[in-house]
Coordinates of C-alpha atoms (C1' of nucleotides) in Angstrom, one line a residue:
Chain A
M658 CA -5.4 137.2 153.5
T659 CA -4.3 140.8 154.1
V660 CA -1.0 142.6 154.4
A661 CA -0.4 144.6 157.6
R662 CA -1.6 148.2 157.3
D663 CA 1.8 149.9 157.7
E664 CA 3.3 147.5 155.1
V665 CA 0.5 148.4 152.7
E666 CA 1.2 152.2 153.2
R667 CA 4.9 151.6 152.7
R668 CA 4.2 149.6 149.4
V669 CA 1.8 152.2 148.1
E670 CA 4.2 155.0 148.8
S671 CA 7.1 153.2 147.2
L672 CA 5.0 152.4 144.2
S673 CA 3.7 156.0 143.8
Q674 CA 7.3 157.2 144.1
A675 CA 8.4 154.8 141.4
L676 CA 5.6 156.0 139.1
R677 CA 6.6 159.6 139.6
N678 CA 10.3 158.8 139.0
A679 CA 9.3 157.2 135.7
G680 CA 7.6 160.4 134.7
L681 CA 4.1 158.8 134.9
R682 CA 1.0 160.5 136.2
L683 CA -0.5 159.5 139.5
T684 CA -4.1 159.1 138.5
H685 CA -6.9 158.1 140.8
Q686 CA -7.2 154.7 138.9
R687 CA -3.5 153.9 139.1
L688 CA -3.3 154.7 142.8
E689 CA -6.3 152.4 143.6
V690 CA -5.0 149.6 141.5
V691 CA -1.6 150.0 143.2
R692 CA -3.3 150.0 146.6
E693 CA -5.3 146.9 145.8
I694 CA -2.2 144.9 144.8
A695 CA -0.2 146.2 147.7
Q696 CA -2.7 145.0 150.2
S697 CA -3.3 141.6 148.7
D698 CA -1.0 138.6 149.3
E699 CA -3.1 136.2 147.3
H700 CA -1.7 137.1 143.9
P701 CA -4.9 138.3 142.2
N702 CA -5.5 138.2 138.5
A703 CA -6.6 141.3 136.4
E704 CA -10.2 140.4 136.8
S705 CA -10.2 140.3 140.6
V706 CA -8.2 143.5 140.9
Y707 CA -10.9 145.0 138.6
H708 CA -13.8 143.8 140.7
R709 CA -12.2 144.9 144.0
V710 CA -11.2 148.4 142.8
R711 CA -14.6 148.9 141.3
A712 CA -16.1 149.0 144.7
R713 CA -14.2 152.2 145.3
V714 CA -13.9 153.6 141.8
P715 CA -17.1 152.5 140.0
T716 CA -16.2 153.9 136.7
I717 CA -12.9 152.1 136.2
S718 CA -12.7 149.8 133.2
L719 CA -11.1 146.4 132.9
D720 CA -8.7 147.6 130.2
T721 CA -7.4 150.4 132.4
V722 CA -6.6 147.7 135.0
Y723 CA -4.8 145.7 132.3
R724 CA -2.9 148.7 131.2
T725 CA -1.9 149.7 134.7
L726 CA -0.8 146.1 135.5
T727 CA 1.3 146.1 132.3
T728 CA 2.9 149.4 133.2
L729 CA 3.7 148.3 136.7
A730 CA 5.1 145.0 135.4
D731 CA 7.3 146.8 132.8
L732 CA 8.7 149.0 135.6
G733 CA 9.4 145.9 137.6
L734 CA 7.0 147.1 140.4
V735 CA 4.9 144.0 140.3
T736 CA 5.7 140.5 138.9
R737 CA 3.6 138.2 136.8
V738 CA 3.2 134.8 138.2
A739 CA 2.8 132.1 135.6
A740 CA -0.1 129.9 136.8
T741 CA -0.6 126.6 135.0
L742 CA -4.3 127.0 135.2
G743 CA -6.2 130.1 134.3
P744 CA -5.2 133.8 133.8
T745 CA -2.0 135.5 134.7
R746 CA -1.6 136.5 138.3
Y747 CA 0.2 139.5 139.8
D748 CA 2.5 139.7 142.8
A749 CA 3.2 143.0 144.6
N750 CA 6.1 141.4 146.5
V751 CA 9.1 142.0 144.4
S752 CA 11.7 140.9 146.9
H753 CA 13.3 137.5 146.3
H754 CA 10.9 134.8 147.2
H755 CA 9.3 131.5 146.0
H756 CA 5.8 130.1 145.6
F757 CA 3.5 127.4 146.9
V758 CA 1.0 126.5 144.2
C759 CA -2.1 124.4 144.7
A760 CA -2.5 122.1 141.7
R761 CA -6.3 121.8 142.4
C762 CA -7.6 125.3 143.0
G763 CA -4.7 127.5 141.8
L764 CA -4.1 129.0 145.2
I765 CA -0.7 130.8 145.3
R766 CA 1.2 131.8 148.4
D767 CA 4.6 133.4 148.9
V768 CA 7.3 131.2 150.5
V769 CA 10.2 133.1 152.0
D770 CA 13.2 130.8 152.8
E771 CA 16.9 131.4 152.9
Q772 CA 17.8 127.9 151.9
L773 CA 15.7 128.2 148.7
D774 CA 17.4 131.6 148.0
A775 CA 20.7 129.9 148.2
V776 CA 20.0 127.4 145.4
A777 CA 23.0 127.4 143.1
V778 CA 22.7 127.8 139.3
P779 CA 24.0 124.5 137.7
H780 CA 26.4 124.6 134.8
S781 CA 23.9 122.9 132.5
A782 CA 21.6 125.9 132.9
S783 CA 24.4 128.4 132.2
A784 CA 24.8 126.7 128.8
F785 CA 21.5 128.1 127.7
G786 CA 22.2 131.7 128.6
I787 CA 22.6 134.1 131.5
V788 CA 20.5 133.2 134.6
E789 CA 19.1 136.3 136.3
S790 CA 16.8 134.8 138.9
V791 CA 15.9 131.5 140.5
E792 CA 12.4 130.7 141.6
V793 CA 11.4 127.6 143.3
Q794 CA 7.8 126.4 142.7
L795 CA 6.4 124.1 145.4
R796 CA 3.4 122.3 143.9
G797 CA 0.9 120.3 145.8
V798 CA -2.5 120.4 147.4
C799 CA -3.5 123.2 149.8
K800 CA -5.2 122.5 153.1
D801 CA -8.7 123.4 151.8
C802 CA -8.5 121.1 148.8
G803 CA -6.9 118.4 150.9
K804 CA -9.8 118.6 153.3
K805 CA -12.4 118.5 150.5
E806 CA -10.8 115.4 149.0
R807 CA -10.9 113.6 152.2
E808 CA -14.5 114.4 152.8
H809 CA -15.6 113.3 149.3
E810 CA -13.8 110.0 149.2
Chain B
M512 CA 16.3 120.6 118.9
T513 CA 15.4 116.9 118.5
V514 CA 15.3 114.0 120.9
A515 CA 17.3 110.9 119.9
R516 CA 15.3 108.5 117.7
D517 CA 15.3 105.5 120.1
E518 CA 14.3 107.8 122.9
V519 CA 11.4 109.0 120.7
E520 CA 10.3 105.5 120.0
R521 CA 10.5 104.6 123.7
R522 CA 8.4 107.6 124.6
V523 CA 5.8 106.9 121.9
E524 CA 5.5 103.3 122.9
S525 CA 5.2 104.2 126.6
L526 CA 2.6 106.8 125.8
S527 CA 0.6 104.5 123.6
Q528 CA 0.7 101.8 126.3
A529 CA -0.6 104.3 128.8
L530 CA -3.4 105.4 126.5
R531 CA -4.4 101.7 126.1
N532 CA -4.2 101.1 129.9
A533 CA -6.6 104.1 130.4
G534 CA -9.0 102.4 128.1
L535 CA -8.6 105.1 125.4
R536 CA -8.5 104.5 121.7
L537 CA -5.3 104.7 119.7
T538 CA -6.5 106.9 116.9
H539 CA -4.3 108.2 114.1
Q540 CA -4.6 111.7 115.4
R541 CA -3.6 110.9 119.0
L542 CA -0.7 108.8 117.8
E543 CA 0.7 111.7 115.7
V544 CA 0.2 114.2 118.5
V545 CA 2.0 111.9 120.9
R546 CA 4.8 111.4 118.4
E547 CA 5.2 115.1 117.9
I548 CA 5.5 115.9 121.6
A549 CA 7.8 112.9 122.1
Q550 CA 10.3 114.1 119.6
S551 CA 10.4 117.7 120.6
D552 CA 12.4 119.1 123.4
E553 CA 11.4 122.7 122.9
H554 CA 8.2 122.6 124.8
P555 CA 5.8 123.5 122.0
N556 CA 2.4 125.1 122.5
A557 CA -0.9 123.7 121.1
E558 CA -0.7 125.8 118.0
S559 CA 2.8 124.6 117.0
V560 CA 2.0 120.9 117.7
Y561 CA -1.1 121.5 115.4
H562 CA 1.1 123.0 112.6
R563 CA 3.7 120.2 112.7
V564 CA 1.2 117.4 112.9
R565 CA -0.8 118.9 110.0
A566 CA 2.1 118.2 107.7
R567 CA 1.4 114.5 108.3
V568 CA -2.3 114.5 109.0
P569 CA -3.8 117.4 106.9
T570 CA -7.3 116.9 108.2
I571 CA -6.5 117.2 111.9
S572 CA -8.1 120.1 113.6
L573 CA -6.8 122.5 116.3
D574 CA -9.4 121.5 118.8
T575 CA -8.5 117.8 118.5
V576 CA -5.0 118.8 119.4
Y577 CA -6.3 120.7 122.4
R578 CA -8.4 117.8 123.4
T579 CA -5.5 115.3 123.0
L580 CA -3.2 117.5 125.0
T581 CA -5.8 117.8 127.8
T582 CA -6.2 114.1 127.8
L583 CA -2.5 113.4 128.0
A584 CA -2.0 116.0 130.7
D585 CA -4.9 114.6 132.8
L586 CA -3.2 111.2 132.6
G587 CA 0.0 112.8 133.6
L588 CA 1.7 111.8 130.4
V589 CA 2.7 115.3 129.5
T590 CA 3.0 118.3 131.8
R591 CA 2.0 121.8 131.2
V592 CA 4.7 124.4 131.6
A593 CA 3.5 127.8 132.9
A594 CA 5.1 130.3 130.7
T595 CA 4.8 133.9 131.8
L596 CA 4.3 135.1 128.3
G597 CA 2.0 133.6 125.8
P598 CA 0.1 130.4 125.6
T599 CA 0.6 127.2 127.7
R600 CA 3.5 125.0 126.7
Y601 CA 3.7 121.2 126.9
D602 CA 6.5 118.9 128.0
A603 CA 6.8 115.3 127.1
N604 CA 9.6 114.8 129.7
V605 CA 7.7 113.7 132.8
S606 CA 10.7 112.6 134.8
H607 CA 11.9 115.0 137.5
H608 CA 13.6 118.0 136.0
H609 CA 13.7 121.8 136.0
H610 CA 13.5 124.7 133.5
F611 CA 15.6 127.4 132.0
V612 CA 13.2 130.2 130.8
C613 CA 14.2 133.1 128.6
A614 CA 12.4 136.2 129.7
R615 CA 12.8 137.8 126.3
C616 CA 11.7 135.2 123.8
G617 CA 10.0 132.6 125.9
L618 CA 12.5 129.8 125.1
I619 CA 12.2 126.9 127.5
R620 CA 14.8 124.2 128.0
D621 CA 15.0 121.3 130.3
V622 CA 17.6 121.4 133.1
V623 CA 18.5 118.1 134.7
D624 CA 20.5 118.5 137.9
E625 CA 20.8 116.4 141.0
Q626 CA 21.5 119.3 143.3
L627 CA 18.3 120.9 142.2
D628 CA 16.4 117.7 142.7
A629 CA 17.7 117.6 146.3
V630 CA 16.2 121.0 147.2
A631 CA 14.4 120.5 150.6
V632 CA 10.8 121.6 151.2
P633 CA 10.8 124.4 153.9
H634 CA 8.5 124.2 156.9
S635 CA 6.8 127.5 155.8
A636 CA 5.6 125.8 152.6
S637 CA 4.3 122.8 154.4
A638 CA 2.0 125.1 156.4
F639 CA 0.1 125.8 153.1
G640 CA -0.5 122.1 152.3
I641 CA 1.1 119.0 151.0
V642 CA 4.0 119.6 148.6
E643 CA 4.0 117.0 145.9
S644 CA 6.8 118.3 143.6
V645 CA 9.5 120.9 143.5
E646 CA 10.4 122.7 140.3
V647 CA 13.1 125.2 140.0
Q648 CA 12.7 127.9 137.3
L649 CA 16.0 129.5 136.2
R650 CA 15.0 132.8 134.5
G651 CA 17.3 134.8 132.4
V652 CA 18.3 135.7 128.9
C653 CA 19.1 133.0 126.3
K654 CA 22.2 133.0 124.1
D655 CA 20.3 134.2 121.0
C656 CA 18.6 137.1 122.8
G657 CA 21.8 138.0 124.5
K658 CA 23.6 138.2 121.2
K659 CA 20.8 140.3 119.7
E660 CA 20.8 142.8 122.6
R661 CA 24.6 143.2 122.3
E662 CA 24.3 143.9 118.5
H663 CA 21.5 146.5 118.9
E664 CA 23.0 148.5 121.7
Chain C
dG1460 C1' -2.4 174.5 127.8
dT1461 C1' -0.3 170.1 126.7
dT1462 C1' 0.0 165.6 126.7
dA1463 C1' -0.7 161.3 128.9
dC1464 C1' -4.5 158.5 130.6
dT1465 C1' -9.1 156.8 130.6
dG1466 C1' -13.4 154.5 129.0
dC1467 C1' -15.7 152.6 125.3
dA1468 C1' -15.9 149.5 121.7
dA1469 C1' -14.1 146.4 118.9
dA1470 C1' -10.6 143.1 117.7
dC1471 C1' -7.5 139.5 118.7
dT1472 C1' -5.6 135.3 120.8
dT1473 C1' -6.1 131.2 123.3
dT1474 C1' -9.0 127.7 124.7
dT1475 C1' -13.5 125.2 125.3
dT1476 C1' -17.9 123.2 124.0
dG1477 C1' -22.2 121.2 121.3
dC1478 C1' -23.4 118.5 117.7
dA1479 C1' -23.6 115.1 114.1
dC1480 C1' -20.7 112.0 111.4
dG1481 C1' -17.0 108.7 111.2
dA1482 C1' -13.7 105.4 113.0
dC1483 C1' -11.8 102.3 116.7
dA1484 C1' -12.4 98.2 119.6
Chain D
dT1479 C1' -22.3 97.3 116.4
dG1480 C1' -21.8 100.4 120.1
dT1481 C1' -19.5 104.1 121.7
dC1482 C1' -15.7 107.1 121.7
dG1483 C1' -13.3 110.6 119.2
dT1484 C1' -13.1 113.9 115.4
dG1485 C1' -14.1 118.0 112.6
dC1486 C1' -16.8 121.8 112.1
dA1487 C1' -18.6 125.9 114.0
dA1488 C1' -19.6 128.8 117.4
dA1489 C1' -18.7 130.6 121.9
dA1490 C1' -16.1 131.6 125.9
dA1491 C1' -12.2 133.4 128.3
dG1492 C1' -8.4 136.4 128.6
dT1493 C1' -6.0 140.3 126.7
dT1494 C1' -4.8 144.1 123.5
dT1495 C1' -5.7 148.2 120.7
dG1496 C1' -7.7 152.6 118.2
dC1497 C1' -10.0 156.5 119.1
dA1498 C1' -12.1 160.7 121.2
dG1499 C1' -12.8 162.9 125.4
dT1500 C1' -10.9 164.0 130.2
dA1501 C1' -7.8 164.8 133.8
dA1502 C1' -3.0 165.4 135.5
dC1503 C1' 1.0 168.2 135.5

DNA sequence: GTTACTGCAAACTTTTTGCACGACA
DNA sequence: TGTCGTGCAAAAAGTTTGCAGTAAC
């Protein structure tokens, strides 16, 4: 659910530094959006970032959250995760990793695995263009949804 | 760009059969939507399916296309491809395969490769739930976009 | 003091839904 | 003939944008 406190601080600091390097202003709103993403490992969408940040910055608007997320994504500081259902989700973990996606509820979790990192790009893919990154999506049913299905049937 | 004609007919027939088996009616609109998806390998979105089908069925509406695609997806006859940018795309190829995705223009192409099919599910992923399928996304820059970038810089 | 950023409002895009008519089985 | 599916219209969901005031540097 939550990222370790020192890891959060490390991420916030590194994101702040990157905003400064890009010549962007460190506004209250940006810092709180950045903090929110840094401390989450559940790949929130814009709406949930908005709701959580609003608890601390009541005047923040949803469009500021969208603009901040777009800025961060353009700088490569967060990545967008393409979810098959529902809105775009954001990931503060920019190191190489993969995802488990629940086909029922949309839950997304990071999967870190060296074997997956080692997957080789096939020739047939190189024919389409230059491959820059490889991401493995493991789709299935999460524990919670599995339990619910067993109870209801 | 296009799928071989006999493969199209095979896909259309198999999709029609599946609709019948599910107790659904074989309407003119459904058949043409099914045919359109079957003959495309560029993973069209609802809007482009709509435009192409309208050339043959001028009275079809966009919401019928959406409803048909939802029906087909629920039956597992087409799959939704999560594109990071823009609307949901659809894939008539339901056999095990992977995708090349252009980060610039959103082009999506099927990648068929046995090595990728053989990727093992790591223990860390099984901890989140039951993994039903593994899809590898190869992200990069397609040939067209690569060429454009070289010309403009 | 500048200029970039924010909040507000409105627009835009993508997708879903209620309803009455028409078409498939 | 009965019911499912369609087209129309409107609404809902998700996201972007123009503008004037505000805050960061």
